[in-house]
Tab-separated table of C-alpha atoms and ligand atoms in Angstrom:
chain	number	residue	atom	x	y	z
J	1262	MET	CA	92.124	80.460	77.024
J	1263	THR	CA	88.411	81.009	77.534
J	1264	GLU	CA	86.685	84.572	78.642
J	1265	GLN	CA	84.311	83.316	81.781
J	1266	PRO	CA	81.340	84.605	81.845
J	1267	ARG	CA	80.872	87.977	83.172
J	1268	LYS	CA	79.448	87.364	86.662
J	1269	PRO	CA	77.550	90.022	88.765
J	1270	ARG	CA	79.727	92.323	90.747
J	1271	ALA	CA	80.035	91.734	94.029
J	1272	THR	CA	81.366	95.042	96.511
J	1273	SER	CA	84.425	93.036	97.374
J	1274	SER	CA	86.850	93.595	94.606
J	1275	LYS	CA	88.520	90.052	94.718
J	1276	SER	CA	87.663	89.854	91.001
J	1277	LEU	CA	88.583	93.113	89.829
J	1278	PRO	CA	90.346	95.116	88.296
J	1279	ASP	CA	88.768	94.208	85.000
J	1280	ARG	CA	90.560	92.897	82.118
J	1281	ALA	CA	90.645	97.253	81.258
J	1282	GLY	CA	92.206	97.973	84.326
J	1283	TYR	CA	89.109	99.422	85.730
J	1284	PHE	CA	87.877	98.904	89.471
J	1285	GLY	CA	83.766	100.565	88.462
J	1286	ASP	CA	84.793	103.149	87.523
J	1287	PHE	CA	88.676	104.023	88.393
J	1288	GLY	CA	91.223	103.440	87.103
J	1289	GLY	CA	92.624	102.576	83.563
J	1290	ARG	CA	95.493	103.350	81.436
J	1291	TYR	CA	96.002	107.360	80.653
J	1292	VAL	CA	99.724	106.966	79.290
J	1293	PRO	CA	101.243	107.703	76.126
J	1294	GLU	CA	100.650	104.884	73.159
J	1295	THR	CA	104.446	103.919	73.258
J	1296	LEU	CA	103.775	102.427	77.145
J	1297	THR	CA	100.751	100.173	75.986
J	1298	ALA	CA	103.068	97.494	74.971
J	1299	ALA	CA	105.571	97.953	77.823
J	1300	LEU	CA	102.691	97.788	80.381
J	1301	ASP	CA	100.747	94.811	78.671
J	1302	GLU	CA	103.695	92.590	78.596
J	1303	PHE	CA	104.569	93.127	82.113
J	1304	ASP	CA	100.785	92.333	82.965
J	1305	ALA	CA	100.874	89.026	80.973
J	1306	ALA	CA	104.321	88.778	82.599
J	1307	TYR	CA	102.879	89.329	86.102
J	1308	ARG	CA	99.425	86.968	85.406
J	1309	LYS	CA	102.037	84.180	84.515
J	1310	MET	CA	104.250	84.248	87.339
J	1311	ARG	CA	101.690	85.020	90.142
J	1312	ARG	CA	100.363	81.126	88.994
J	1313	ASP	CA	104.109	79.967	89.252
J	1314	ARG	CA	104.926	77.658	91.563
J	1315	GLU	CA	108.626	78.675	91.521
J	1316	PHE	CA	108.255	81.958	90.896
J	1317	ARG	CA	106.309	81.937	94.817
J	1318	HIS	CA	109.071	79.825	96.141
J	1319	GLU	CA	111.649	81.967	95.407
J	1320	LEU	CA	109.401	85.358	96.442
J	1321	ASP	CA	108.723	83.469	99.705
J	1322	ARG	CA	111.786	82.825	100.215
J	1323	ILE	CA	113.211	86.145	99.809
J	1324	LEU	CA	110.136	87.334	102.366
J	1325	ALA	CA	110.930	85.441	104.619
J	1326	GLU	CA	114.772	84.971	104.847
J	1327	PHE	CA	116.071	88.848	103.834
J	1328	VAL	CA	112.441	90.917	104.451
J	1329	GLY	CA	112.613	88.969	107.274
J	1330	ARG	CA	108.821	87.910	107.312
J	1331	PRO	CA	105.896	86.854	108.810
J	1332	THR	CA	106.177	90.449	110.968
J	1333	PRO	CA	104.782	89.951	114.587
J	1334	LEU	CA	101.598	91.100	115.710
J	1335	THR	CA	101.944	93.290	118.717
J	1336	GLU	CA	98.712	93.873	121.364
J	1337	ALA	CA	99.105	97.548	122.560
J	1338	PRO	CA	96.969	98.056	125.582
J	1339	ARG	CA	98.662	101.296	127.297
J	1340	PHE	CA	98.185	103.029	124.018
J	1341	ALA	CA	94.688	101.312	123.252
J	1342	GLU	CA	93.708	102.904	127.228
J	1343	LEU	CA	94.022	105.877	125.577
J	1344	CYS	CA	91.561	105.663	123.380
J	1345	GLY	CA	88.971	103.959	124.292
J	1346	ARG	CA	87.754	100.573	125.410
J	1347	PHE	CA	88.897	97.966	122.750
J	1348	ARG	CA	91.266	95.734	122.397
J	1349	LEU	CA	94.416	97.059	119.491
J	1350	PHE	CA	96.932	94.770	117.903
J	1351	LEU	CA	99.281	96.663	115.546
J	1352	LYS	CA	100.656	94.618	112.304
J	1353	ARG	CA	104.145	95.729	113.010
J	1354	GLU	CA	105.040	96.657	109.088
J	1355	ASP	CA	108.194	98.763	110.774
J	1356	LEU	CA	110.195	95.664	111.613
J	1357	ASN	CA	110.635	94.868	108.055
J	1358	HIS	CA	113.573	95.285	106.476
J	1359	THR	CA	114.250	98.871	105.618
J	1360	GLY	CA	111.544	99.800	107.958
J	1361	ALA	CA	108.555	99.817	105.839
J	1362	HIS	CA	105.667	97.950	103.797
J	1363	LYS	CA	107.258	99.020	100.620
J	1364	ILE	CA	109.955	96.590	100.343
J	1365	ASN	CA	107.047	93.599	100.125
J	1366	ASN	CA	106.485	95.503	97.135
J	1367	ALA	CA	109.939	96.550	95.905
J	1368	VAL	CA	111.097	92.518	96.073
J	1369	GLY	CA	108.278	91.179	94.442
J	1370	GLN	CA	108.556	93.547	91.129
J	1371	ALA	CA	112.389	93.389	91.264
J	1372	LEU	CA	111.917	89.706	91.050
J	1373	VAL	CA	109.282	89.827	88.430
J	1374	ALA	CA	111.765	92.031	85.758
J	1375	ARG	CA	114.697	89.981	86.394
J	1376	ASN	CA	112.658	86.683	85.178
J	1377	MET	CA	111.245	89.442	82.113
J	1378	GLY	CA	115.286	89.738	81.529
J	1379	LYS	CA	114.563	93.409	82.368
J	1380	LYS	CA	118.361	94.719	83.684
J	1381	ARG	CA	117.984	97.886	84.269
J	1382	ILE	CA	115.420	99.121	86.559
J	1383	ILE	CA	113.920	102.790	87.432
J	1384	ALA	CA	111.754	104.242	90.090
J	1385	GLU	CA	110.861	107.276	91.543
J	1386	THR	CA	111.545	108.799	95.195
J	1387	GLY	CA	109.608	111.905	97.215
J	1388	ALA	CA	110.671	111.174	101.215
J	1389	GLY	CA	113.113	107.955	99.636
J	1390	GLN	CA	111.195	105.540	101.622
J	1391	HIS	CA	110.825	103.754	98.118
J	1392	GLY	CA	113.792	104.711	96.037
J	1393	VAL	CA	115.608	102.613	99.790
J	1394	ALA	CA	113.490	99.678	99.292
J	1395	THR	CA	113.676	99.922	95.199
J	1396	ALA	CA	117.453	100.402	95.697
J	1397	THR	CA	117.560	97.429	97.866
J	1398	ALA	CA	115.855	95.023	96.099
J	1399	CYS	CA	118.484	95.418	93.307
J	1400	ALA	CA	121.371	94.599	95.173
J	1401	LEU	CA	119.642	91.361	96.574
J	1402	LEU	CA	119.024	90.755	92.697
J	1403	GLY	CA	122.313	92.232	90.641
J	1404	LEU	CA	119.978	94.540	88.722
J	1405	GLN	CA	121.541	98.228	87.456
J	1406	CYS	CA	119.266	101.242	89.714
J	1407	VAL	CA	118.131	104.233	88.498
J	1408	VAL	CA	115.866	106.680	91.027
J	1409	TYR	CA	114.391	109.893	90.467
J	1410	MET	CA	114.152	112.261	92.876
J	1411	GLY	CA	113.405	115.949	93.187
J	1412	GLU	CA	116.355	118.328	94.134
J	1413	VAL	CA	114.089	120.003	96.917
J	1414	ASP	CA	113.713	116.519	98.399
J	1415	MET	CA	117.178	115.255	98.230
J	1416	ALA	CA	118.345	117.827	100.082
J	1417	ARG	CA	115.460	117.302	102.707
J	1418	GLN	CA	116.293	113.640	102.807
J	1419	GLU	CA	120.430	114.013	102.516
J	1420	LEU	CA	120.180	110.782	104.386
J	1421	ASN	CA	117.869	108.705	102.089
J	1422	VAL	CA	119.798	109.850	99.083
J	1423	PHE	CA	123.498	108.651	100.845
J	1424	ARG	CA	121.605	105.119	101.649
J	1425	MET	CA	120.662	104.695	97.942
J	1426	ARG	CA	124.074	105.177	96.761
J	1427	LEU	CA	125.793	102.867	99.508
J	1428	LEU	CA	123.451	100.269	98.091
J	1429	GLY	CA	124.735	100.710	94.893
J	1430	ALA	CA	122.041	103.522	92.957
J	1431	GLU	CA	122.415	106.164	91.032
J	1432	VAL	CA	120.233	109.117	92.232
J	1433	VAL	CA	119.161	111.179	89.358
J	1434	PRO	CA	118.276	115.274	90.427
J	1435	VAL	CA	115.379	116.169	88.745
J	1436	SER	CA	115.375	120.157	88.561
J	1437	SER	CA	111.976	120.736	86.445
J	1438	GLY	CA	108.906	122.439	87.859
J	1439	SER	CA	108.791	122.611	92.068
J	1440	ARG	CA	111.495	119.930	91.996
J	1441	THR	CA	109.617	117.216	94.188
J	1442	LEU	CA	108.022	113.947	93.904
J	1443	LYS	CA	105.675	114.411	90.650
J	1444	ASP	CA	108.468	116.437	88.641
J	1445	ALA	CA	110.285	112.824	89.339
J	1446	ILE	CA	107.483	110.951	88.395
J	1447	ASN	CA	107.908	112.852	85.102
J	1448	GLU	CA	111.400	112.061	84.453
J	1449	ALA	CA	110.972	108.530	85.290
J	1450	ILE	CA	108.559	107.957	82.698
J	1451	ARG	CA	110.536	109.772	80.022
J	1452	ASP	CA	113.236	107.729	80.568
J	1453	TRP	CA	110.687	104.517	80.519
J	1454	VAL	CA	109.465	105.609	77.164
J	1455	THR	CA	113.658	105.915	75.915
J	1456	ASN	CA	114.669	102.577	77.655
J	1457	VAL	CA	111.485	100.499	78.101
J	1458	ARG	CA	113.690	97.190	76.337
J	1459	THR	CA	115.486	96.958	78.561
J	1460	THR	CA	114.122	98.550	81.227
J	1461	HIS	CA	110.895	97.771	84.110
J	1462	TYR	CA	109.442	100.928	86.081
J	1463	ILE	CA	109.376	100.194	89.643
J	1464	LEU	CA	106.325	101.834	91.243
J	1465	GLY	CA	105.850	102.235	94.613
J	1466	SER	CA	102.213	102.221	95.485
J	1467	VAL	CA	98.985	101.291	94.361
J	1468	LEU	CA	98.786	103.739	91.865
J	1469	GLY	CA	99.672	104.280	88.059
J	1470	PRO	CA	98.349	103.169	85.204
J	1471	HIS	CA	97.015	99.690	84.967
J	1472	PRO	CA	98.584	96.940	86.401
J	1473	TYR	CA	99.906	98.508	89.080
J	1474	PRO	CA	97.492	99.029	91.313
J	1475	MET	CA	97.061	94.917	91.305
J	1476	VAL	CA	100.251	94.281	90.764
J	1477	VAL	CA	101.607	96.051	94.149
J	1478	ARG	CA	98.157	95.356	95.848
J	1479	ASP	CA	99.176	91.398	95.487
J	1480	PHE	CA	102.290	91.884	96.742
J	1481	GLN	CA	101.082	93.803	99.739
J	1482	SER	CA	98.549	91.316	100.467
J	1483	VAL	CA	100.881	89.309	102.604
J	1484	ILE	CA	99.838	91.587	105.580
J	1485	GLY	CA	95.853	90.953	105.827
J	1486	ARG	CA	96.683	87.460	105.071
J	1487	GLU	CA	99.603	87.527	107.416
J	1488	ALA	CA	97.459	89.386	110.387
J	1489	LEU	CA	94.354	87.074	109.676
J	1490	VAL	CA	96.219	84.272	110.885
J	1491	GLN	CA	97.767	85.505	113.744
J	1492	LEU	CA	94.359	87.498	114.983
J	1493	ARG	CA	92.694	84.022	114.893
J	1494	LYS	CA	95.495	82.310	116.922
J	1495	ARG	CA	95.197	85.284	119.566
J	1496	VAL	CA	91.814	86.069	119.452
J	1497	GLY	CA	89.667	83.520	117.842
J	1498	LYS	CA	88.553	84.932	115.781
J	1499	THR	CA	88.727	88.044	112.804
J	1500	PRO	CA	89.496	91.649	113.873
J	1501	ASP	CA	86.059	94.042	114.209
J	1502	VAL	CA	87.881	97.107	112.564
J	1503	ALA	CA	90.520	97.131	110.899
J	1504	ILE	CA	92.478	100.612	109.785
J	1505	ALA	CA	95.408	102.053	108.357
J	1506	CYS	CA	96.963	105.279	107.022
J	1507	VAL	CA	96.178	106.207	103.334
J	1508	GLY	CA	98.990	107.994	100.979
J	1509	GLY	CA	98.684	106.146	97.914
J	1510	GLY	CA	96.856	103.848	99.307
J	1511	SER	CA	99.944	100.308	99.154
J	1512	ASN	CA	99.790	99.622	103.628
J	1513	ALA	CA	95.748	99.853	103.299
J	1514	ILE	CA	95.178	97.867	100.820
J	1515	GLY	CA	97.677	95.272	101.958
J	1516	LEU	CA	96.107	94.358	105.381
J	1517	PHE	CA	92.373	94.840	104.405
J	1518	TYR	CA	92.951	92.871	100.873
J	1519	GLU	CA	91.636	89.905	102.204
J	1520	MET	CA	89.298	90.879	104.610
J	1521	LEU	CA	87.601	92.906	102.215
J	1522	LYS	CA	85.544	89.310	102.063
J	1523	HIS	CA	84.486	89.444	105.472
J	1524	GLU	CA	81.533	91.977	106.013
J	1525	SER	CA	81.329	91.862	109.580
J	1526	ILE	CA	85.151	93.617	109.668
J	1527	ARG	CA	84.832	97.106	109.446
J	1528	MET	CA	87.697	99.166	107.714
J	1529	ILE	CA	88.947	102.347	107.666
J	1530	GLY	CA	91.899	104.480	105.656
J	1531	VAL	CA	93.276	107.877	106.985
J	1532	GLU	CA	93.976	110.473	105.057
J	1533	ALA	CA	96.205	113.470	105.846
J	1534	GLY	CA	94.218	116.328	107.374
J	1535	GLY	CA	97.267	118.934	107.458
J	1536	ARG	CA	96.556	121.723	108.691
J	1537	GLY	CA	92.951	122.162	108.001
J	1538	PRO	CA	90.374	121.917	105.738
J	1539	LYS	CA	90.973	124.455	103.066
J	1540	LEU	CA	92.744	123.362	99.717
J	1541	GLY	CA	96.375	123.056	99.995
J	1542	ASP	CA	96.527	122.635	102.899
J	1543	HIS	CA	95.874	118.930	103.406
J	1544	ALA	CA	96.079	115.539	101.582
J	1545	ALA	CA	92.385	114.430	102.217
J	1546	ARG	CA	91.055	113.358	98.662
J	1547	PHE	CA	88.291	112.278	99.800
J	1548	SER	CA	86.711	114.818	101.421
J	1549	GLY	CA	88.265	117.334	99.386
J	1550	GLY	CA	88.686	115.763	95.753
J	1551	MET	CA	87.288	115.566	92.694
J	1552	PRO	CA	87.318	112.574	90.166
J	1553	GLY	CA	89.905	113.174	87.446
J	1554	VAL	CA	93.142	111.964	85.808
J	1555	LEU	CA	96.807	112.203	87.445
J	1556	HIS	CA	99.674	109.558	86.442
J	1557	GLY	CA	98.041	107.591	84.255
J	1558	THR	CA	95.411	106.976	86.345
J	1559	HIS	CA	91.670	107.816	87.169
J	1560	SER	CA	90.935	108.511	91.030
J	1561	MET	CA	89.769	111.071	93.491
J	1562	VAL	CA	91.951	114.223	92.938
J	1563	LEU	CA	92.738	117.213	95.083
J	1564	GLN	CA	92.267	120.084	91.658
J	1565	ASP	CA	91.045	123.420	91.725
J	1566	GLU	CA	87.542	124.474	89.850
J	1567	PHE	CA	89.265	125.048	86.597
J	1568	GLY	CA	91.034	121.013	87.257
J	1569	GLN	CA	94.556	121.826	88.215
J	1570	ILE	CA	96.051	119.958	90.206
J	1571	SER	CA	96.072	121.405	93.363
J	1572	GLU	CA	99.348	121.559	96.245
J	1573	THR	CA	99.062	119.212	99.365
J	1574	HIS	CA	100.523	119.320	102.915
J	1575	SER	CA	101.325	116.926	105.536
J	1576	ILE	CA	103.235	116.957	108.227
J	1577	SER	CA	104.367	113.519	106.649
J	1578	ALA	CA	105.916	113.010	103.389
J	1579	GLY	CA	104.199	109.663	103.060
J	1580	LEU	CA	100.819	110.927	102.766
J	1581	ASP	CA	101.131	113.757	100.266
J	1582	TYR	CA	100.490	113.123	97.600
J	1583	PRO	CA	97.118	114.607	95.569
J	1584	SER	CA	96.005	111.345	94.112
J	1585	VAL	CA	94.489	107.917	95.753
J	1586	GLY	CA	94.772	104.516	94.184
J	1587	PRO	CA	91.471	103.769	92.190
J	1588	GLU	CA	90.946	100.969	94.461
J	1589	HIS	CA	90.260	103.072	97.452
J	1590	ALA	CA	88.354	105.659	95.147
J	1591	TYR	CA	86.197	102.199	93.853
J	1592	LEU	CA	85.194	101.138	97.678
J	1593	GLN	CA	85.011	104.380	98.970
J	1594	GLN	CA	82.018	104.473	96.369
J	1595	VAL	CA	80.686	101.271	96.772
J	1596	GLY	CA	80.737	102.575	100.698
J	1597	ARG	CA	83.188	99.080	101.795
J	1598	ILE	CA	85.851	101.207	103.387
J	1599	GLU	CA	85.302	104.328	105.274
J	1600	TYR	CA	87.803	107.311	105.083
J	1601	HIS	CA	88.443	109.882	107.371
J	1602	ASP	CA	91.090	112.395	107.875
J	1603	CYS	CA	93.894	112.816	110.851
J	1604	SER	CA	95.105	116.192	111.529
J	1605	ASP	CA	99.037	117.386	111.391
J	1606	GLU	CA	98.373	117.891	115.310
J	1607	LEU	CA	96.545	114.956	116.139
J	1608	ALA	CA	99.223	112.655	114.133
J	1609	LEU	CA	102.038	114.455	116.193
J	1610	GLU	CA	99.781	113.084	119.250
J	1611	ALA	CA	99.639	110.212	118.779
J	1612	PHE	CA	103.546	110.089	117.534
J	1613	HIS	CA	104.766	110.365	121.100
J	1614	ARG	CA	101.762	108.463	122.824
J	1615	LEU	CA	102.898	105.379	121.267
J	1616	SER	CA	106.207	106.083	121.809
J	1617	GLU	CA	105.970	106.383	125.549
J	1618	LYS	CA	103.321	103.952	126.573
J	1619	GLU	CA	104.288	100.877	124.142
J	1620	GLY	CA	108.222	101.466	123.444
J	1621	ILE	CA	107.397	101.490	119.470
J	1622	ILE	CA	108.378	104.825	117.594
J	1623	PRO	CA	105.786	104.699	114.763
J	1624	ALA	CA	106.292	106.564	111.262
J	1625	LEU	CA	104.508	110.153	110.783
J	1626	GLU	CA	102.477	108.206	108.470
J	1627	SER	CA	101.239	105.320	110.484
J	1628	SER	CA	100.583	107.917	113.409
J	1629	HIS	CA	97.544	109.492	111.100
J	1630	ALA	CA	95.284	106.164	112.241
J	1631	LEU	CA	96.788	105.418	115.337
J	1632	GLY	CA	95.822	109.554	116.161
J	1633	TRP	CA	91.963	108.848	114.421
J	1634	LEU	CA	91.796	105.954	117.388
J	1635	MET	CA	92.502	108.637	119.707
J	1636	ARG	CA	89.803	110.823	118.946
J	1637	ASN	CA	87.122	108.796	117.959
J	1638	GLY	CA	88.044	105.374	119.522
J	1639	ASN	CA	85.277	105.719	122.188
J	1640	ASP	CA	82.836	104.833	119.429
J	1641	ILE	CA	84.006	101.636	119.356
J	1642	ALA	CA	81.818	98.838	121.354
J	1643	THR	CA	83.554	97.831	124.591
J	1644	GLY	CA	85.905	94.983	123.773
J	1645	SER	CA	86.044	95.380	119.728
J	1646	VAL	CA	89.357	94.087	118.356
J	1647	VAL	CA	90.931	97.035	116.293
J	1648	VAL	CA	94.131	95.775	114.374
J	1649	ALA	CA	96.014	99.099	112.740
J	1650	ASN	CA	98.678	99.025	110.630
J	1651	LEU	CA	102.043	99.836	111.914
J	1652	SER	CA	103.227	100.686	108.142
J	1653	GLY	CA	106.563	102.123	109.365
J	1654	ARG	CA	109.112	102.924	112.024
J	1655	GLY	CA	109.796	106.297	113.089
J	1656	ASP	CA	113.527	106.284	113.086
J	1657	LYS	CA	113.492	108.933	109.335
J	1658	ASP	CA	111.411	111.027	111.155
J	1659	VAL	CA	112.623	111.852	114.693
J	1660	PRO	CA	115.181	114.858	112.705
J	1661	GLN	CA	111.605	116.126	112.040
J	1662	ILE	CA	110.171	116.045	114.998
J	1663	ALA	CA	113.901	116.808	117.322
J	1664	ALA	CA	113.623	120.577	114.746
J	1665	LEU	CA	109.855	120.893	115.211
J	1666	GLU	CA	110.272	120.779	118.906
J	1667	GLN	CA	113.163	122.600	118.997
J	1668	ARG	CA	111.041	125.767	117.259
J	1669	HIS	CA	108.242	125.260	119.902
J	1670	THR	CA	110.690	125.993	123.339
U	2821	PLP	C1	105.583	105.282	102.064
U	2821	PLP	C2	104.507	105.587	103.056
U	2821	PLP	C3	103.122	105.332	103.493
U	2821	PLP	C4	102.629	105.567	102.372
U	2821	PLP	O1	102.240	104.965	101.310
U	2821	PLP	P1	100.695	103.881	101.061
U	2821	PLP	O2	101.065	103.792	99.426
U	2821	PLP	O3	99.743	104.827	101.236
U	2821	PLP	O4	100.741	102.940	102.026
U	2821	PLP	C5	102.478	104.857	104.560
U	2821	PLP	N1	103.599	104.934	105.708
U	2821	PLP	C6	105.077	104.901	105.649
U	2821	PLP	C7	105.891	104.270	106.643
U	2821	PLP	C8	105.633	104.495	103.950
U	2821	PLP	O5	106.942	104.748	103.747
């Protein structure tokens, strides 16, 4: 194969990451040397498969027959009235099998792993959503599945632990450090270093060393591809605004990726504003973070003045992470996507309003995008078409909300 001559870099990241896995200044691969060969192997296998007709057919068949794609696009006029004078369409990732967008990536990576001859899958999970999606994909494809989870998270998310076990996965409690997500990630990496010949590590968001941010983005980009087709049918044009919540950033880049080339589309990512702007009280990496390296990638990271990774807080577990996908860091830097945040309180308000007004209980993560619209929607031009990614359903959050309301009454 011959190298293509380098074209000047457009603000669209269609041609990114580069060979070394960089999106401008961000991304790359900061890992122990023992993993370099495995990441190269995964990169090569993935690039080959994504051009392979048979692979794409099988993935499309699974997405249609098992995941339930295409997901509907639902107009939400009664909720939109609370926000402003625009038309609001929800991309219903909450209607996917297992209740969120994470399954799009889990089945994609599991299929690549199986075709690579890997029989064992490992993953880490915080709230349990990615663990459940991975365990589901492994059951479907007959792969062994081991999920690392901090002991604190296991206690908080008992139901998801039970779900994973029902699906045939082994859930390994992690008792080191703060016994939460970042400790589970460390354990999963340790396992991978030891068992790299037989094992593939399924990462759950557009994070980690190259090629993960690219692979996860590609598998999630089906969201925006479908939304553009659905909007063309419904309103005869591309949307004026696209908005999504940003944890690691996979559901957001999934919605945005195919829209980047349409310069007229305003794109908004919403992070967790938590309790307020003090370090430790939120997970707003763009307003509160600095460039740094965490879990194998260079991106915007919440850290103190000495470079210590800071604690984070969010009402929604899925947004509660100190770093963000490197492609988002790049798209923010070049000014293609705006990033704002939404507080716990406002997200909670949106959670209730969407439930009452539209009969859809949204995930607390997705509620952040809706909360931002409630607060700022008056600035969006009358008659605009807005598409918001409803990344997941709120059933998983109902016990937490119930406990919260009980405390307040
Ligand atoms: C995990 C999760 C998120 C956050 O992850 P991203 O990679 O930022 O998409 C958002 N919404 C739901 C429903 C989730 O489960």
